[in-house]
Amino acid sequence: IFIFVIGVKIFPDKDRKIPFKRVLIAVGYAHAPGLIRFFAVTPELVLLIIFLTQFWIFASLIIATRHILNLKSNLKAFGIVFLSFLIISFLTISFVMTKINSLPISTNI
């Protein structure tokens, strides 16, 4: 969703209409290398497999974003994917911190 919003709505490259479904399909295929993580059964290989598959997913997201949005530069595609990653990371960390009651804010009124 964030790749679509950032890439199509905030930073449009052309006056082309890019359907949301097309972006979802590309993002889905880009996450396919994550299936390799099922083979990370030995403790020695878990960290290596997670790192390699995450790098592979990130690289394929950049390529898919560049292709789907018809961008001229890899840097702009990287920026869109990285900004989406930062937003998702922030929301995930905020949600987890809220659930374990360890946000650095005071709830006493």
GROMACS .gro file of N, CA and C in nm:
model
  327
    1ILE      N    1   0.084  -0.118   0.000
    1ILE     CA    2   0.000   0.000   0.000
    1ILE      C    3   0.088   0.124   0.000
    2PHE      N    4   0.193   0.123   0.080
    2PHE     CA    5   0.279   0.242   0.089
    2PHE      C    6   0.355   0.267  -0.040
    3ILE      N    7   0.397   0.161  -0.108
    3ILE     CA    8   0.466   0.179  -0.236
    3ILE      C    9   0.371   0.243  -0.336
    4PHE      N   10   0.246   0.202  -0.336
    4PHE     CA   11   0.147   0.261  -0.426
    4PHE      C   12   0.124   0.407  -0.392
    5VAL      N   13   0.101   0.437  -0.265
    5VAL     CA   14   0.072   0.575  -0.224
    5VAL      C   15   0.191   0.666  -0.251
    6ILE      N   16   0.310   0.622  -0.214
    6ILE     CA   17   0.428   0.705  -0.234
    6ILE      C   18   0.464   0.717  -0.381
    7GLY      N   19   0.464   0.605  -0.452
    7GLY     CA   20   0.508   0.605  -0.591
    7GLY      C   21   0.409   0.663  -0.689
    8VAL      N   22   0.280   0.640  -0.666
    8VAL     CA   23   0.179   0.683  -0.763
    8VAL      C   24   0.116   0.816  -0.723
    9LYS      N   25   0.086   0.833  -0.598
    9LYS     CA   26   0.013   0.953  -0.555
    9LYS      C   27   0.104   1.069  -0.516
   10ILE      N   28   0.211   1.042  -0.442
   10ILE     CA   29   0.297   1.150  -0.394
   10ILE      C   30   0.403   1.189  -0.496
   11PHE      N   31   0.471   1.091  -0.555
   11PHE     CA   32   0.577   1.118  -0.653
   11PHE      C   33   0.543   1.058  -0.789
   12PRO      N   34   0.439   1.108  -0.855
   12PRO     CA   35   0.408   1.050  -0.987
   12PRO      C   36   0.514   1.089  -1.089
   13ASP      N   37   0.550   0.994  -1.175
   13ASP     CA   38   0.653   1.020  -1.275
   13ASP      C   39   0.592   1.066  -1.406
   14LYS      N   40   0.479   1.008  -1.442
   14LYS     CA   41   0.411   1.044  -1.566
   14LYS      C   42   0.262   1.057  -1.538
   15ASP      N   43   0.189   1.099  -1.638
   15ASP     CA   44   0.044   1.110  -1.623
   15ASP      C   45  -0.024   0.979  -1.660
   16ARG      N   46   0.035   0.870  -1.620
   16ARG     CA   47  -0.019   0.737  -1.646
   16ARG      C   48  -0.097   0.689  -1.526
   17LYS      N   49  -0.204   0.619  -1.553
   17LYS     CA   50  -0.279   0.556  -1.443
   17LYS      C   51  -0.222   0.418  -1.418
   18ILE      N   52  -0.179   0.395  -1.298
   18ILE     CA   53  -0.124   0.265  -1.260
   18ILE      C   54  -0.221   0.202  -1.161
   19PRO      N   55  -0.282   0.091  -1.197
   19PRO     CA   56  -0.380   0.029  -1.107
   19PRO      C   57  -0.314  -0.030  -0.982
   20PHE      N   58  -0.388  -0.022  -0.873
   20PHE     CA   59  -0.340  -0.073  -0.745
   20PHE      C   60  -0.312  -0.223  -0.754
   21LYS      N   61  -0.393  -0.295  -0.828
   21LYS     CA   62  -0.376  -0.440  -0.841
   21LYS      C   63  -0.240  -0.474  -0.903
   22ARG      N   64  -0.197  -0.394  -0.999
   22ARG     CA   65  -0.068  -0.419  -1.064
   22ARG      C   66   0.048  -0.403  -0.965
   23VAL      N   67   0.038  -0.303  -0.880
   23VAL     CA   68   0.141  -0.282  -0.778
   23VAL      C   69   0.139  -0.397  -0.677
   24LEU      N   70   0.020  -0.442  -0.638
   24LEU     CA   71   0.010  -0.554  -0.543
   24LEU      C   72   0.071  -0.682  -0.599
   25ILE      N   73   0.046  -0.708  -0.727
   25ILE     CA   74   0.102  -0.828  -0.790
   25ILE      C   75   0.255  -0.822  -0.791
   26ALA      N   76   0.309  -0.706  -0.827
   26ALA     CA   77   0.455  -0.690  -0.831
   26ALA      C   78   0.517  -0.706  -0.692
   27VAL      N   79   0.454  -0.647  -0.591
   27VAL     CA   80   0.505  -0.658  -0.454
   27VAL      C   81   0.494  -0.802  -0.405
   28GLY      N   82   0.389  -0.870  -0.443
   28GLY     CA   83   0.374  -1.011  -0.404
   28GLY      C   84   0.483  -1.098  -0.463
   29TYR      N   85   0.511  -1.080  -0.591
   29TYR     CA   86   0.618  -1.157  -0.655
   29TYR      C   87   0.755  -1.120  -0.597
   30ALA      N   88   0.772  -0.994  -0.560
   30ALA     CA   89   0.900  -0.952  -0.503
   30ALA      C   90   0.925  -1.017  -0.367
   31HIS      N   91   0.819  -1.051  -0.296
   31HIS     CA   92   0.834  -1.115  -0.165
   31HIS      C   93   0.846  -1.267  -0.173
   32ALA      N   94   0.843  -1.323  -0.291
   32ALA     CA   95   0.853  -1.468  -0.309
   32ALA      C   96   0.981  -1.529  -0.251
   33PRO      N   97   1.097  -1.461  -0.257
   33PRO     CA   98   1.217  -1.522  -0.196
   33PRO      C   99   1.205  -1.545  -0.046
   34GLY      N  100   1.109  -1.482   0.019
   34GLY     CA  101   1.088  -1.504   0.161
   34GLY      C  102   1.049  -1.647   0.194
   35LEU      N  103   1.002  -1.721   0.094
   35LEU     CA  104   0.967  -1.862   0.117
   35LEU      C  105   1.089  -1.947   0.149
   36ILE      N  106   1.206  -1.901   0.110
   36ILE     CA  107   1.330  -1.974   0.141
   36ILE      C  108   1.353  -1.980   0.291
   37ARG      N  109   1.295  -1.888   0.365
   37ARG     CA  110   1.314  -1.885   0.511
   37ARG      C  111   1.260  -2.010   0.579
   38PHE      N  112   1.173  -2.083   0.514
   38PHE     CA  113   1.124  -2.208   0.571
   38PHE      C  114   1.235  -2.312   0.585
   39PHE      N  115   1.342  -2.296   0.508
   39PHE     CA  116   1.453  -2.390   0.514
   39PHE      C  117   1.557  -2.351   0.619
   40ALA      N  118   1.533  -2.246   0.692
   40ALA     CA  119   1.625  -2.202   0.796
   40ALA      C  120   1.596  -2.278   0.925
   41VAL      N  121   1.629  -2.405   0.925
   41VAL     CA  122   1.597  -2.489   1.040
   41VAL      C  123   1.716  -2.507   1.134
   42THR      N  124   1.835  -2.486   1.085
   42THR     CA  125   1.952  -2.499   1.172
   42THR      C  126   1.986  -2.362   1.229
   43PRO      N  127   2.017  -2.355   1.357
   43PRO     CA  128   2.044  -2.226   1.420
   43PRO      C  129   2.162  -2.150   1.359
   44GLU      N  130   2.257  -2.223   1.301
   44GLU     CA  131   2.373  -2.157   1.243
   44GLU      C  132   2.337  -2.081   1.115
   45LEU      N  133   2.235  -2.128   1.045
   45LEU     CA  134   2.200  -2.068   0.916
   45LEU      C  135   2.084  -1.969   0.922
   46VAL      N  136   2.017  -1.958   1.034
   46VAL     CA  137   1.898  -1.874   1.042
   46VAL      C  138   1.930  -1.729   1.008
   47LEU      N  139   2.029  -1.673   1.073
   47LEU     CA  140   2.062  -1.533   1.051
   47LEU      C  141   2.109  -1.507   0.909
   48LEU      N  142   2.190  -1.596   0.855
   48LEU     CA  143   2.239  -1.581   0.718
   48LEU      C  144   2.125  -1.588   0.617
   49ILE      N  145   2.036  -1.684   0.634
   49ILE     CA  146   1.924  -1.700   0.541
   49ILE      C  147   1.829  -1.581   0.549
   50ILE      N  148   1.801  -1.534   0.668
   50ILE     CA  149   1.713  -1.418   0.683
   50ILE      C  150   1.777  -1.295   0.620
   51PHE      N  151   1.906  -1.273   0.642
   51PHE     CA  152   1.974  -1.157   0.583
   51PHE      C  153   1.973  -1.165   0.431
   52LEU      N  154   2.007  -1.281   0.375
   52LEU     CA  155   2.012  -1.295   0.229
   52LEU      C  156   1.874  -1.280   0.165
   53THR      N  157   1.773  -1.341   0.225
   53THR     CA  158   1.639  -1.329   0.167
   53THR      C  159   1.585  -1.187   0.180
   54GLN      N  160   1.616  -1.120   0.289
   54GLN     CA  161   1.569  -0.981   0.305
   54GLN      C  162   1.636  -0.891   0.202
   55PHE      N  163   1.765  -0.911   0.178
   55PHE     CA  164   1.834  -0.834   0.074
   55PHE      C  165   1.775  -0.863  -0.063
   56TRP      N  166   1.746  -0.990  -0.090
   56TRP     CA  167   1.688  -1.031  -0.218
   56TRP      C  168   1.549  -0.968  -0.237
   57ILE      N  169   1.468  -0.969  -0.132
   57ILE     CA  170   1.335  -0.908  -0.138
   57ILE      C  171   1.347  -0.758  -0.162
   58PHE      N  172   1.438  -0.693  -0.091
   58PHE     CA  173   1.456  -0.548  -0.107
   58PHE      C  174   1.500  -0.515  -0.249
   59ALA      N  175   1.594  -0.592  -0.305
   59ALA     CA  176   1.640  -0.568  -0.442
   59ALA      C  177   1.528  -0.593  -0.542
   60SER      N  178   1.451  -0.699  -0.523
   60SER     CA  179   1.342  -0.724  -0.619
   60SER      C  180   1.229  -0.623  -0.605
   61LEU      N  181   1.209  -0.568  -0.486
   61LEU     CA  182   1.111  -0.461  -0.471
   61LEU      C  183   1.154  -0.336  -0.547
   62ILE      N  184   1.283  -0.306  -0.543
   62ILE     CA  185   1.334  -0.189  -0.616
   62ILE      C  186   1.316  -0.209  -0.766
   63ILE      N  187   1.350  -0.327  -0.815
   63ILE     CA  188   1.336  -0.354  -0.959
   63ILE      C  189   1.188  -0.354  -0.999
   64ALA      N  190   1.102  -0.415  -0.918
   64ALA     CA  191   0.959  -0.419  -0.950
   64ALA      C  192   0.898  -0.279  -0.947
   65THR      N  193   0.938  -0.198  -0.849
   65THR     CA  194   0.888  -0.061  -0.841
   65THR      C  195   0.930   0.020  -0.962
   66ARG      N  196   1.055   0.005  -1.001
   66ARG     CA  197   1.104   0.077  -1.118
   66ARG      C  198   1.028   0.035  -1.244
   67HIS      N  199   1.002  -0.092  -1.257
   67HIS     CA  200   0.932  -0.143  -1.376
   67HIS      C  201   0.784  -0.103  -1.376
   68ILE      N  202   0.715  -0.122  -1.266
   68ILE     CA  203   0.572  -0.094  -1.259
   68ILE      C  204   0.543   0.055  -1.273
   69LEU      N  205   0.622   0.139  -1.209
   69LEU     CA  206   0.598   0.283  -1.213
   69LEU      C  207   0.667   0.352  -1.330
   70ASN      N  208   0.735   0.276  -1.413
   70ASN     CA  209   0.808   0.329  -1.529
   70ASN      C  210   0.904   0.442  -1.491
   71LEU      N  211   0.983   0.417  -1.389
   71LEU     CA  212   1.078   0.517  -1.342
   71LEU      C  213   1.205   0.510  -1.426
   72LYS      N  214   1.271   0.623  -1.438
   72LYS     CA  215   1.394   0.628  -1.516
   72LYS      C  216   1.516   0.587  -1.434
   73SER      N  217   1.512   0.611  -1.304
   73SER     CA  218   1.631   0.585  -1.224
   73SER      C  219   1.603   0.482  -1.114
   74ASN      N  220   1.706   0.406  -1.085
   74ASN     CA  221   1.698   0.311  -0.974
   74ASN      C  222   1.697   0.384  -0.841
   75LEU      N  223   1.757   0.504  -0.838
   75LEU     CA  224   1.763   0.580  -0.713
   75LEU      C  225   1.624   0.622  -0.667
   76LYS      N  226   1.539   0.663  -0.760
   76LYS     CA  227   1.402   0.701  -0.723
   76LYS      C  228   1.325   0.578  -0.676
   77ALA      N  229   1.343   0.465  -0.742
   77ALA     CA  230   1.277   0.342  -0.698
   77ALA      C  231   1.327   0.302  -0.560
   78PHE      N  232   1.458   0.315  -0.537
   78PHE     CA  233   1.514   0.286  -0.405
   78PHE      C  234   1.453   0.378  -0.300
   79GLY      N  235   1.440   0.506  -0.331
   79GLY     CA  236   1.382   0.601  -0.237
   79GLY      C  237   1.239   0.567  -0.200
   80ILE      N  238   1.160   0.527  -0.299
   80ILE     CA  239   1.021   0.490  -0.273
   80ILE      C  240   1.014   0.366  -0.184
   81VAL      N  241   1.094   0.265  -0.216
   81VAL     CA  242   1.093   0.141  -0.137
   81VAL      C  243   1.148   0.167   0.004
   82PHE      N  244   1.255   0.245   0.015
   82PHE     CA  245   1.315   0.272   0.145
   82PHE      C  246   1.221   0.355   0.233
   83LEU      N  247   1.155   0.454   0.175
   83LEU     CA  248   1.060   0.534   0.251
   83LEU      C  249   0.943   0.449   0.299
   84SER      N  250   0.896   0.359   0.214
   84SER     CA  251   0.790   0.266   0.254
   84SER      C  252   0.837   0.176   0.368
   85PHE      N  253   0.961   0.128   0.357
   85PHE     CA  254   1.019   0.044   0.462
   85PHE      C  255   1.027   0.119   0.596
   86LEU      N  256   1.068   0.245   0.591
   86LEU     CA  257   1.077   0.324   0.714
   86LEU      C  258   0.940   0.344   0.778
   87ILE      N  259   0.839   0.372   0.697
   87ILE     CA  260   0.704   0.391   0.751
   87ILE      C  261   0.653   0.261   0.813
   88ILE      N  262   0.672   0.150   0.744
   88ILE     CA  263   0.627   0.020   0.797
   88ILE      C  264   0.703  -0.015   0.925
   89SER      N  265   0.833   0.011   0.928
   89SER     CA  266   0.912  -0.017   1.048
   89SER      C  267   0.865   0.068   1.166
   90PHE      N  268   0.841   0.196   1.142
   90PHE     CA  269   0.794   0.284   1.249
   90PHE      C  270   0.659   0.238   1.303
   91LEU      N  271   0.567   0.205   1.213
   91LEU     CA  272   0.435   0.159   1.258
   91LEU      C  273   0.443   0.027   1.332
   92THR      N  274   0.528  -0.063   1.286
   92THR     CA  275   0.544  -0.193   1.352
   92THR      C  276   0.603  -0.176   1.491
   93ILE      N  277   0.709  -0.098   1.501
   93ILE     CA  278   0.772  -0.075   1.632
   93ILE      C  279   0.676  -0.006   1.726
   94SER      N  280   0.602   0.093   1.678
   94SER     CA  281   0.505   0.162   1.762
   94SER      C  282   0.397   0.067   1.812
   95PHE      N  283   0.348  -0.020   1.724
   95PHE     CA  284   0.245  -0.115   1.763
   95PHE      C  285   0.297  -0.214   1.867
   96VAL      N  286   0.416  -0.267   1.845
   96VAL     CA  287   0.474  -0.364   1.939
   96VAL      C  288   0.502  -0.297   2.073
   97MET      N  289   0.558  -0.177   2.069
   97MET     CA  290   0.588  -0.107   2.194
   97MET      C  291   0.460  -0.076   2.271
   98THR      N  292   0.353  -0.045   2.200
   98THR     CA  293   0.226  -0.019   2.267
   98THR      C  294   0.172  -0.145   2.333
   99LYS      N  295   0.184  -0.257   2.265
   99LYS     CA  296   0.131  -0.382   2.319
   99LYS      C  297   0.209  -0.431   2.441
  100ILE      N  298   0.337  -0.400   2.450
  100ILE     CA  299   0.413  -0.443   2.567
  100ILE      C  300   0.430  -0.331   2.669
  101ASN      N  301   0.356  -0.223   2.649
  101ASN     CA  302   0.354  -0.109   2.741
  101ASN      C  303   0.492  -0.053   2.770
  102SER      N  304   0.570  -0.031   2.669
  102SER     CA  305   0.703   0.026   2.693
  102SER      C  306   0.730   0.147   2.604
  103LEU      N  307   0.626   0.220   2.569
  103LEU     CA  308   0.647   0.345   2.496
  103LEU      C  309   0.708   0.448   2.590
  104PRO      N  310   0.797   0.530   2.540
  104PRO     CA  311   0.862   0.628   2.627
  104PRO      C  312   0.776   0.752   2.651
  105ILE      N  313   0.646   0.732   2.671
  105ILE     CA  314   0.557   0.844   2.702
  105ILE      C  315   0.484   0.812   2.830
  106SER      N  316   0.440   0.916   2.896
  106SER     CA  317   0.368   0.898   3.022
  106SER      C  318   0.219   0.886   2.993
  107THR      N  319   0.155   0.787   3.051
  107THR     CA  320   0.011   0.770   3.034
  107THR      C  321  -0.066   0.820   3.156
  108ASN      N  322   0.005   0.874   3.254
  108ASN     CA  323  -0.060   0.928   3.374
  108ASN      C  324  -0.112   1.068   3.343
  109ILE      N  325  -0.239   1.089   3.373
  109ILE     CA  326  -0.298   1.221   3.345
  109ILE      C  327  -0.330   1.289   3.475
   0.00000   0.00000   0.00000
